[in-house]
Coordinates of C-alpha atoms in Angstrom, one line a residue:
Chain K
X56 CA -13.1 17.2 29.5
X57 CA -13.7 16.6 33.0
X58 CA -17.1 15.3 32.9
X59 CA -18.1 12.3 34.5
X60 CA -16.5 9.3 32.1
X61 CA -20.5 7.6 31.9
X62 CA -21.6 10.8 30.3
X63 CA -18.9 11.6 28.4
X64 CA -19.1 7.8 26.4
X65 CA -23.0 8.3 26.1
X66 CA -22.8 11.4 24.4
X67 CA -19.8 9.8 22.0
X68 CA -22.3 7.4 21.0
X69 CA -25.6 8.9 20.6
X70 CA -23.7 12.4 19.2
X71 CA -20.5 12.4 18.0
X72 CA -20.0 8.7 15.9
X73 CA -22.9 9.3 14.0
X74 CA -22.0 13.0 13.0
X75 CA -18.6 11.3 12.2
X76 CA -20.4 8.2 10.0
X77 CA -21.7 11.1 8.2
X78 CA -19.0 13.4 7.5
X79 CA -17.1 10.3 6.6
X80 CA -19.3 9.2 4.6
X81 CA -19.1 12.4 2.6
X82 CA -15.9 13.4 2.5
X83 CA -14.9 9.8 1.5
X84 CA -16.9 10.3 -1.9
X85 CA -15.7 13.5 -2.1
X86 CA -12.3 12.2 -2.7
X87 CA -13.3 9.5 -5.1
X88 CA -14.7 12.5 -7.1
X89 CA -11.3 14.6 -6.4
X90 CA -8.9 11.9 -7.3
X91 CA -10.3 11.4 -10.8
X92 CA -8.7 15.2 -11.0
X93 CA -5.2 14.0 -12.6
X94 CA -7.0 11.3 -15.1
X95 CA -9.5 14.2 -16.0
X96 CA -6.5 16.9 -16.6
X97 CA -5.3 14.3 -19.0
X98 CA -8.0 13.7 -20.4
X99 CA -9.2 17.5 -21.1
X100 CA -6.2 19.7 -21.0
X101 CA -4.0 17.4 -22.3
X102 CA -6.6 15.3 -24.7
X103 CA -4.8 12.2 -23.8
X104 CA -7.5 9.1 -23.8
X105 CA -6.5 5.5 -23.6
X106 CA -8.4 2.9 -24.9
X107 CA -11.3 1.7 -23.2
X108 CA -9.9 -1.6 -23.4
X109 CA -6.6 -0.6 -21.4
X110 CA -8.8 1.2 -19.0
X111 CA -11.1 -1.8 -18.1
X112 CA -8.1 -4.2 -18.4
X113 CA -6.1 -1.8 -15.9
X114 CA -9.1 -2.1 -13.9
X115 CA -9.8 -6.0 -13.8
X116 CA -5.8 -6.1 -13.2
X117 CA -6.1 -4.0 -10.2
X118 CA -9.4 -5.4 -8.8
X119 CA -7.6 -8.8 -8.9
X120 CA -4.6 -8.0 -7.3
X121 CA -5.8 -5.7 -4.9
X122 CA -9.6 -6.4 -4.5
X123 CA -9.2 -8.3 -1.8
X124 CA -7.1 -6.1 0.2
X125 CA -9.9 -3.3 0.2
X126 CA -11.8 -5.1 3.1
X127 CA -9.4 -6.9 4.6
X128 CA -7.6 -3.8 5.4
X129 CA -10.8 -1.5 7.1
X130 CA -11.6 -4.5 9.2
X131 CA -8.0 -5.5 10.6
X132 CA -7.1 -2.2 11.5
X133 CA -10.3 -0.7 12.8
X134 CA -9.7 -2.1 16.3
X135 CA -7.0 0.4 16.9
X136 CA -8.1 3.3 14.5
X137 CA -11.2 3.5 15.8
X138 CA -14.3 4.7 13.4
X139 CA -13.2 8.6 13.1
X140 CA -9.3 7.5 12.5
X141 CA -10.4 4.5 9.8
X142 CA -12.4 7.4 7.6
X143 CA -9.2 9.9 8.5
X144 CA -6.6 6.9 7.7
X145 CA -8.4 5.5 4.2
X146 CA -8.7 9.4 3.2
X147 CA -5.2 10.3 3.6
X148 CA -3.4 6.6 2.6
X149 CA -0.3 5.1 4.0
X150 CA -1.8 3.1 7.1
X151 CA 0.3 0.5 7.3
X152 CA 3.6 1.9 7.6
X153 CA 2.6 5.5 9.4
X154 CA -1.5 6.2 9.6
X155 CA -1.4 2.4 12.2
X156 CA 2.0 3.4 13.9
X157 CA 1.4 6.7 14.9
X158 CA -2.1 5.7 16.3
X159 CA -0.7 2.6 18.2
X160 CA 2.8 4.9 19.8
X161 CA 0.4 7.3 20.5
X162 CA -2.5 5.2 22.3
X163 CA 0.6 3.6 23.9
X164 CA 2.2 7.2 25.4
X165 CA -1.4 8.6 26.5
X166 CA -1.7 5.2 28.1
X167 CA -5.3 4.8 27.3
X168 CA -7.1 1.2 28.0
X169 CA -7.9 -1.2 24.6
X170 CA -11.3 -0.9 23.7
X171 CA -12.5 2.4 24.8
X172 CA -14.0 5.7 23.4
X173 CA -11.1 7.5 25.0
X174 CA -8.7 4.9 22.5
X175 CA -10.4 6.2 19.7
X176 CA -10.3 10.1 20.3
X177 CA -6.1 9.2 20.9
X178 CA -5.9 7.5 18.0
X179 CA -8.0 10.9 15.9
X180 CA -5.8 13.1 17.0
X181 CA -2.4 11.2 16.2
X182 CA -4.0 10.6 12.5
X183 CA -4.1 14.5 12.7
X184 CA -1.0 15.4 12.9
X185 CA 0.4 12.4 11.2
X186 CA -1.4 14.0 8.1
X187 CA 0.3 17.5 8.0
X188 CA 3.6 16.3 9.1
X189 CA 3.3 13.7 6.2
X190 CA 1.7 16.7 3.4
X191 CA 4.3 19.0 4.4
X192 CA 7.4 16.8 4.4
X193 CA 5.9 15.2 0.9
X194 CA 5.3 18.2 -0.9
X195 CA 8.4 20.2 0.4
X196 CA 10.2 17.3 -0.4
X197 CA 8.2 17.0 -4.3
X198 CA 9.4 20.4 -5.0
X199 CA 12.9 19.4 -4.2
X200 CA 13.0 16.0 -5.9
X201 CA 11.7 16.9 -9.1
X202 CA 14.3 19.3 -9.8
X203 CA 17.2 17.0 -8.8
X204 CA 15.6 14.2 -11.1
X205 CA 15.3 16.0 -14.1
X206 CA 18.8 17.5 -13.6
X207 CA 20.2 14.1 -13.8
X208 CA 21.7 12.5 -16.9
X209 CA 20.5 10.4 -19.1
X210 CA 21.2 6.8 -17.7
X211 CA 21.1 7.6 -14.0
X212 CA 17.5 8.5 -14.9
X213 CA 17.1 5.3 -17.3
X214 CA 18.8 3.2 -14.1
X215 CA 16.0 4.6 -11.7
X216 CA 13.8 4.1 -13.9
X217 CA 14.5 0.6 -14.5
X218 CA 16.0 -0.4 -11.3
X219 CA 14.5 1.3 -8.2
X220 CA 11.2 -0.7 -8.8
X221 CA 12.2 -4.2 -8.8
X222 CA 14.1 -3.2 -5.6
X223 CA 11.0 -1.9 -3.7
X224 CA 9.3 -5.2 -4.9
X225 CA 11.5 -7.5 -3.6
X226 CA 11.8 -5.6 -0.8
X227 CA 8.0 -5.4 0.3
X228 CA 7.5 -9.1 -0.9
X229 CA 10.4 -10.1 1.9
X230 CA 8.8 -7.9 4.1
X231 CA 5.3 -9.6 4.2
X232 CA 7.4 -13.4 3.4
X233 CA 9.1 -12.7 6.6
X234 CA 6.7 -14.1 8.8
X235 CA 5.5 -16.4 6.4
X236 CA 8.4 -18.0 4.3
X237 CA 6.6 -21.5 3.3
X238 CA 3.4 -19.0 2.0
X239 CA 5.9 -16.6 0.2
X240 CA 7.8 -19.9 -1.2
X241 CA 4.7 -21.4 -2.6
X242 CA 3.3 -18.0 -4.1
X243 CA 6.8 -17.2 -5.7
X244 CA 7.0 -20.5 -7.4
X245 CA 3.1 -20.0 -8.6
X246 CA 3.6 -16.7 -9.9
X247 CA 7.4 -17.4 -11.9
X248 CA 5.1 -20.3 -13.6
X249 CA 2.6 -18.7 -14.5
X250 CA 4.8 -15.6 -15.9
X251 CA 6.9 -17.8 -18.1
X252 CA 4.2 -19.8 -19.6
X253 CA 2.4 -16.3 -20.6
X254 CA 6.2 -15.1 -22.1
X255 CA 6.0 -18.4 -24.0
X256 CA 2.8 -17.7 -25.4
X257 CA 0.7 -20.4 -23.4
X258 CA -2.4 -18.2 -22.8
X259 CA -2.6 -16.8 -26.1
X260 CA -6.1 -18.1 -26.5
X261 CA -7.3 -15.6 -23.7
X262 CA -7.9 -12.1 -25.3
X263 CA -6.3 -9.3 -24.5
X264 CA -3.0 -9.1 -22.7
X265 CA -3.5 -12.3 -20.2
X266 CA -1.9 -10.3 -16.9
X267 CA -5.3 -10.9 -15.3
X268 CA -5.0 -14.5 -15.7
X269 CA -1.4 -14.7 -14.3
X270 CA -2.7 -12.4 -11.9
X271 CA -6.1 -14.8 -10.6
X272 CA -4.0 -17.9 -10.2
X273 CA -0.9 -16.1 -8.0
X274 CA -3.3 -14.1 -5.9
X275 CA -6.0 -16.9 -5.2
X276 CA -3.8 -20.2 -5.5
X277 CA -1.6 -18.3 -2.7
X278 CA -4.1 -17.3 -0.8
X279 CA -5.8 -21.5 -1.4
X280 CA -2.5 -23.0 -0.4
X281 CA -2.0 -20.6 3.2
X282 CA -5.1 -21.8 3.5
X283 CA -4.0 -25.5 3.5
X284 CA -0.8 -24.4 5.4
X285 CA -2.9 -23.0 8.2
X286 CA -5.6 -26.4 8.3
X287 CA -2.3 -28.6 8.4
X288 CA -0.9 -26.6 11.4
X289 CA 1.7 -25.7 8.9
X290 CA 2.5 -22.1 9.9
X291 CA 3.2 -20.7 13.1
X292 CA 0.5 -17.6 13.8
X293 CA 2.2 -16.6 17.0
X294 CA 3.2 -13.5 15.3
Chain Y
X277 CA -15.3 11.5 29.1
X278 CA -12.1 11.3 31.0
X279 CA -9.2 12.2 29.0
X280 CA -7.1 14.6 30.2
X281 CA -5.5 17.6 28.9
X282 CA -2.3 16.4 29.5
X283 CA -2.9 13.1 27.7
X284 CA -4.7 14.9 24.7
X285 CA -1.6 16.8 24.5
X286 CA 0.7 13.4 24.7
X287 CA -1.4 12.0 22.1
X288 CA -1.1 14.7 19.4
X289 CA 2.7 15.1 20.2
X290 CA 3.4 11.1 20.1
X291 CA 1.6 11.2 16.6
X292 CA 3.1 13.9 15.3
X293 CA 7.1 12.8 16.0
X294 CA 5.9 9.3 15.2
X295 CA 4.8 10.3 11.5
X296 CA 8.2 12.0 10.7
X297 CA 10.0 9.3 9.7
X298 CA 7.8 7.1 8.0
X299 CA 7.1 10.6 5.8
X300 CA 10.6 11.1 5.3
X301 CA 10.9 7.3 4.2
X302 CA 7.8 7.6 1.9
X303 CA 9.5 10.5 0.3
X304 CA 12.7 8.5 -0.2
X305 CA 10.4 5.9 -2.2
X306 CA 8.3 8.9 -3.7
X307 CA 11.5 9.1 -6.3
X308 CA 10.9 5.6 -7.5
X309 CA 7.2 7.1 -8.4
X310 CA 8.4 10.1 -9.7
X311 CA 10.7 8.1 -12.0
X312 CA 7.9 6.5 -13.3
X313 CA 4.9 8.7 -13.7
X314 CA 6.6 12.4 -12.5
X315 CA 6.3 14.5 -9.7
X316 CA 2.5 15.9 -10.0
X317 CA 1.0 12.4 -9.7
X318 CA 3.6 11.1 -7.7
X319 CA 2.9 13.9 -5.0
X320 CA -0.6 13.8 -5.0
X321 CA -0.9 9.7 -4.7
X322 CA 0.9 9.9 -2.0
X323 CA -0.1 12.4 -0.3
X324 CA -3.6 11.8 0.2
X325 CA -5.3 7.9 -0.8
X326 CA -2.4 5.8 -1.7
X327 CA 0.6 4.3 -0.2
X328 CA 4.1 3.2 -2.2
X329 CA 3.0 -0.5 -2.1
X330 CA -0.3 0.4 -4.1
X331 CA 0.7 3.0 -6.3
X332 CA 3.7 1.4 -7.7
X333 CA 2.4 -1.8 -9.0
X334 CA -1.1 -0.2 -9.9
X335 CA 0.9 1.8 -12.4
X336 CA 3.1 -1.2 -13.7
X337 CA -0.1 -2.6 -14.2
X338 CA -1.5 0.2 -16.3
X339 CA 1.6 0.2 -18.4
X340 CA 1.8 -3.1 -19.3
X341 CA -2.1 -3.0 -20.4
X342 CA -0.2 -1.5 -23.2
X343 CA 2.2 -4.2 -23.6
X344 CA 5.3 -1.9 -21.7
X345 CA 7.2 -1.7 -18.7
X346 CA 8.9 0.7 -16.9
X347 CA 12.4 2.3 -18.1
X348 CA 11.1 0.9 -21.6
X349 CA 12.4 2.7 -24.4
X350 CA 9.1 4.4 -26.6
X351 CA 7.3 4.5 -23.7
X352 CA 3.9 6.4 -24.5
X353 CA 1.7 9.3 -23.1
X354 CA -1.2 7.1 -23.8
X355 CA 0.6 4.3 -21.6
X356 CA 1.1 7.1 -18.9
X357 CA -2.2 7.6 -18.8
X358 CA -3.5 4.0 -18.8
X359 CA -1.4 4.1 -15.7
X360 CA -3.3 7.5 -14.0
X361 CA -6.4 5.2 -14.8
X362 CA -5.3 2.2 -13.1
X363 CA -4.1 3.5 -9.9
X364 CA -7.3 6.4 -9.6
X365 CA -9.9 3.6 -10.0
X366 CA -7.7 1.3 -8.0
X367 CA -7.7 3.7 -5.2
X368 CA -11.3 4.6 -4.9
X369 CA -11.9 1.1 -3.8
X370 CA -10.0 1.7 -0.4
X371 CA -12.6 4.8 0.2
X372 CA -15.9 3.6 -0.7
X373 CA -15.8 0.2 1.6
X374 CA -14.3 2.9 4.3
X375 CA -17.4 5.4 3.2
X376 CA -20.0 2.7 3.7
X377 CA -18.5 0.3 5.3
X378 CA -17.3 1.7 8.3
X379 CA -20.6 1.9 11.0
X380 CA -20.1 -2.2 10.1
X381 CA -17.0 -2.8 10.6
X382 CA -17.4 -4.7 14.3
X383 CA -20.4 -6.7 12.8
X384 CA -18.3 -7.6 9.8
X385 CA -15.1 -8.6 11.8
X386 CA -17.0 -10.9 14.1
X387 CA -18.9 -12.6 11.0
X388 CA -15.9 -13.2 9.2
X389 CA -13.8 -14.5 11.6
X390 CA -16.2 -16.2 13.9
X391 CA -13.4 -18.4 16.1
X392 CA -11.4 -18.3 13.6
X393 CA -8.8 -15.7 14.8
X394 CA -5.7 -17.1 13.7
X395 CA -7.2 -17.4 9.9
X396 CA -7.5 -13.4 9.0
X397 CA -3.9 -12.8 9.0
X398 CA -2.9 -15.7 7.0
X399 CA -5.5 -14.7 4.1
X400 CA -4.4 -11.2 4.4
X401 CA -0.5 -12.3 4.2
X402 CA -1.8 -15.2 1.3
X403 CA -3.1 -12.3 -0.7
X404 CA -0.3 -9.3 -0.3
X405 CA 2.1 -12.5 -1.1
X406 CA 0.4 -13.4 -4.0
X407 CA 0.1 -10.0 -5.6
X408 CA 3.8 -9.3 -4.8
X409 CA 4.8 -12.2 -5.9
X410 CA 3.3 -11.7 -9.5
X411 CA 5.2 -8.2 -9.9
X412 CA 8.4 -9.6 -8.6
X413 CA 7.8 -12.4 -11.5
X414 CA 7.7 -10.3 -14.0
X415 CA 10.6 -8.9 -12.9
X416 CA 12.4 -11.3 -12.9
X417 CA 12.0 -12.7 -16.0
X418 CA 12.5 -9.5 -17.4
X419 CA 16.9 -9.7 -17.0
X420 CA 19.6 -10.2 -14.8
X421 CA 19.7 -6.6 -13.5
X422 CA 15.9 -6.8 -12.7
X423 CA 16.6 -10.5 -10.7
X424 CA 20.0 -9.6 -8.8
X425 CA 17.9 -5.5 -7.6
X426 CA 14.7 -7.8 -6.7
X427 CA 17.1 -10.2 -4.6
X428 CA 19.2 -7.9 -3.2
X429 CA 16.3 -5.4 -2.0
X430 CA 14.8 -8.5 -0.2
X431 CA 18.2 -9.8 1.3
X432 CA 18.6 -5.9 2.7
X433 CA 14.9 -5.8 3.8
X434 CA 15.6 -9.5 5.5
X435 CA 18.9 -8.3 7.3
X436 CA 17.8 -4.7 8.5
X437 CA 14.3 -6.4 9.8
X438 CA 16.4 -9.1 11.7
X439 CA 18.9 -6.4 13.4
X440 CA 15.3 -4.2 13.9
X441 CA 14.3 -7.1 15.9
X442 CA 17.0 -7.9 17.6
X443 CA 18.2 -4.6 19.2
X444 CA 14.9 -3.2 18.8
X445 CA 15.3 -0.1 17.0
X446 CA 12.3 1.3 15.6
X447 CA 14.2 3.5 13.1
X448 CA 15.9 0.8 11.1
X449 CA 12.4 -0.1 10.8
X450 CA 11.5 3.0 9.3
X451 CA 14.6 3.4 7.3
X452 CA 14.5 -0.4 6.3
X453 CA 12.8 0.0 2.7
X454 CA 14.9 3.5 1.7
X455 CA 17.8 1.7 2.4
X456 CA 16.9 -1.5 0.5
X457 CA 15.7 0.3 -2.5
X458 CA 19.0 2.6 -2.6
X459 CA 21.5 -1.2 -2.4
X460 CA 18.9 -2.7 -5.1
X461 CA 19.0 -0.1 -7.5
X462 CA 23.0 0.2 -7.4
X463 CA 23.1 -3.9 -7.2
X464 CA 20.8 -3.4 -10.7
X465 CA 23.3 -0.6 -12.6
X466 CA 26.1 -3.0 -11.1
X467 CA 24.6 -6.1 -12.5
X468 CA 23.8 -4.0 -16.0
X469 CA 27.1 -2.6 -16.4
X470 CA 29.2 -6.1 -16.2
X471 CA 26.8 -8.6 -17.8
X472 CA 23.9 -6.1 -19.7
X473 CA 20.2 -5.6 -19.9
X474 CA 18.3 -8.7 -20.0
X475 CA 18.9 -12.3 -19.8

């Protein structure tokens, strides 16, 4: 650790980010293999197979809604990740709201400068222990939850059920409409249009459940009029 | 390369008590995943891969393929496992642009927004707007119950982010979706109970 700094950023470089591209290349497809685990259980143990057509429509759904969002999210938080803390941070989940936060307070309280090597080794090591403070408190706290869920009655569970998701949706859709109300306004008024007419039987002619339909016209048409918004000097980006 | 111990040391602690209450507030929103698709999955989505804001609507999304919600009455294992699908293959798309994706990621970033700056964000926030704003739809137009724990969860979101902001306290921040989830979901029985299901 006390090396000369010119050395030190050499050998991270020529040495350690390529040994980390490819460890993080390979543990990365490591979990894509893993995380079929729970589908495959279902599938084998339990002989539980959906439908193809379920499967690929879950699929399309998901790739439409959340397609974008694979890239966007690697490229705008790599700057303060770094390249070890983006494989660490897509590997273990949660960036956003812990993997991002942890990284930033903790670059802040070694007070290391933007831009450097020395950023990125911070920003490693706080991904580090984010990830077994978050696996321990999750899985202590799974083996207690479970328990208390299944000991409920009947239509407290029913109410969770029903009730505890909508919440959560409204709440992260204010979250992100925050800074952008007009954007939110425009994208809530697609999507409640779109919904109905499929309720009413509009896109019958499509085959298959139409979701994906609703789905294409509130994810891009939002995304087509922010666009606009932020061409007419419509929305503030100061934040 | 010029770190010292001591900030080595400041980095792993700061991380560490940083992660402790965002963990303890995914954990409060782990129950609304556990309602829906149990503990095992639950756990193991969020644990490693997948965040609340993913999971959750991935697995709407594999239920309805079957033409169900959640809390549905008849709900079935197939349906559960439509959902399993949805959000494993969802997921993997996070970890393969990260697996080969990554030694690009500079390159990529000054392609794309080339002078542009300002216009990244507002893409980003078009599409996380969009997609939300199709689950909270359906929602919606699913009852009354549904509508007032959708409004009410945003209103509590919108007030604790504001008093976040102005006193800045960073766990209000943390505590703000927990909170917003518990006054929803009692705003949702409350709304059941006096006018019922539906609209």
């Amino acid at each position: 650790m006390s090396s000369p700094s010119g050395s030190g950023e050499s050998v991270y470089e020529s040495d350690f980010i390529p040994s980390i591209n490819r460890w993080g290349r390979i543990t990365s497809l490591l979990a894509v293999a893993f995380s079929f685990g729970p589908a495959l259980v279902l599938l084998a143990v339990f002989e539980i197979i959906p439908p193809t057509g379920a499967i690929v429509g879950g699929f399309v759904s998901v790739v439409t809604t959340f397609g974008i969002i694979w890239f966007i999210e690697p490229i705008s938080y790599y700057p303060v990740l770094g390249i070890p803390g983006t494989y660490m941070a897509f590997l273990s989940g949660n960036i956003s709201n812990l993997r991002l936060p942890c990284a930033g307070a903790a670059q802040e309280s070694a007070d290391v400068e933007a831009g450097t090597p020395r950023r990125s080794i911070i920003s490693t090591i706080a991904i580090a222990g984010s990830i077994f403070v978050n696996i321990a408190i999750l899985t202590i706290g799974a083996l207690a939850l479970v328990p208390v869920f299944e000991a409920l009655p009947e239509f407290v569970r029913n109410a969770l059920e029903s009730y505890l998701v909508p919440a959560i949706f409204g709440a992260i859709f204010a979250q992100f409409g925050r800074d952008y109300p007009k954007v939110a306004a425009v994208g809530f008024a697609i999507a409640l249009v779109m919904t109905v007419l499929m309720d009413l039987g509009f896109f019958a002619f499509l085959p298959g459940i139409p979701i994906y339909a609703v789905i294409v016209v509130s994810v891009f048409g939002t995304i087509y009029a922010a666009k606009l918004m932020w061409q007419r000097d419509m929305i503030e980006t100061s934040s | 390369m010029g770190l010292s111990d001591e900030q080595l040391k400041t980095g792993l602690k700061t991380g560490v008590i940083s992660a402790v209450g965002p963990a303890i507030a995914v954990l409060a929103a782990m129950l609304a995943l556990i309602a829906v698709v149990g503990g095992p999955v639950a756990w193991m989505r969020l644990s490693v891969i997948g965040s609340v804001a993913f999971e959750l609507p991935a697995a709407e999304l594999g239920v309805s393929q079957l033409g169900f919600g959640f809390g549905e009455d008849g709900i079935t294992e197939t349906a559960f496992a439509t959902a399993v699908w949805t959000m494993t293959l969802g997921g993997i798309g996070w970890l393969v642009v990260a697996a080969f994706g990554t030694p690009h990621m500079e390159k990529a970033r000054r392609k794309i927004v080339g002078g542009r700056e300002t216009l990244l964000p507002i893409v980003t926030a078009g599409a996380m707007l969009g997609a939300f704003a199709y689950f909270v739809s359906g929602e919606v137009t699913a009852g009354a119950p549904e509508t007032g724990s959708v409004a009410v969860g945003g209103l509590v979101m919108l007030s604790l982010l504001k008093i976040a902001d102005e006193n800045d306290v960073q766990w209000i921040r943390e505590w703000a979706l927990g909170t917003s989830m518990a006054v929803g979901l009692v705003v949702g029985m409350g709304v059941h109970m006096v006018a019922g299901g539906g609209w």
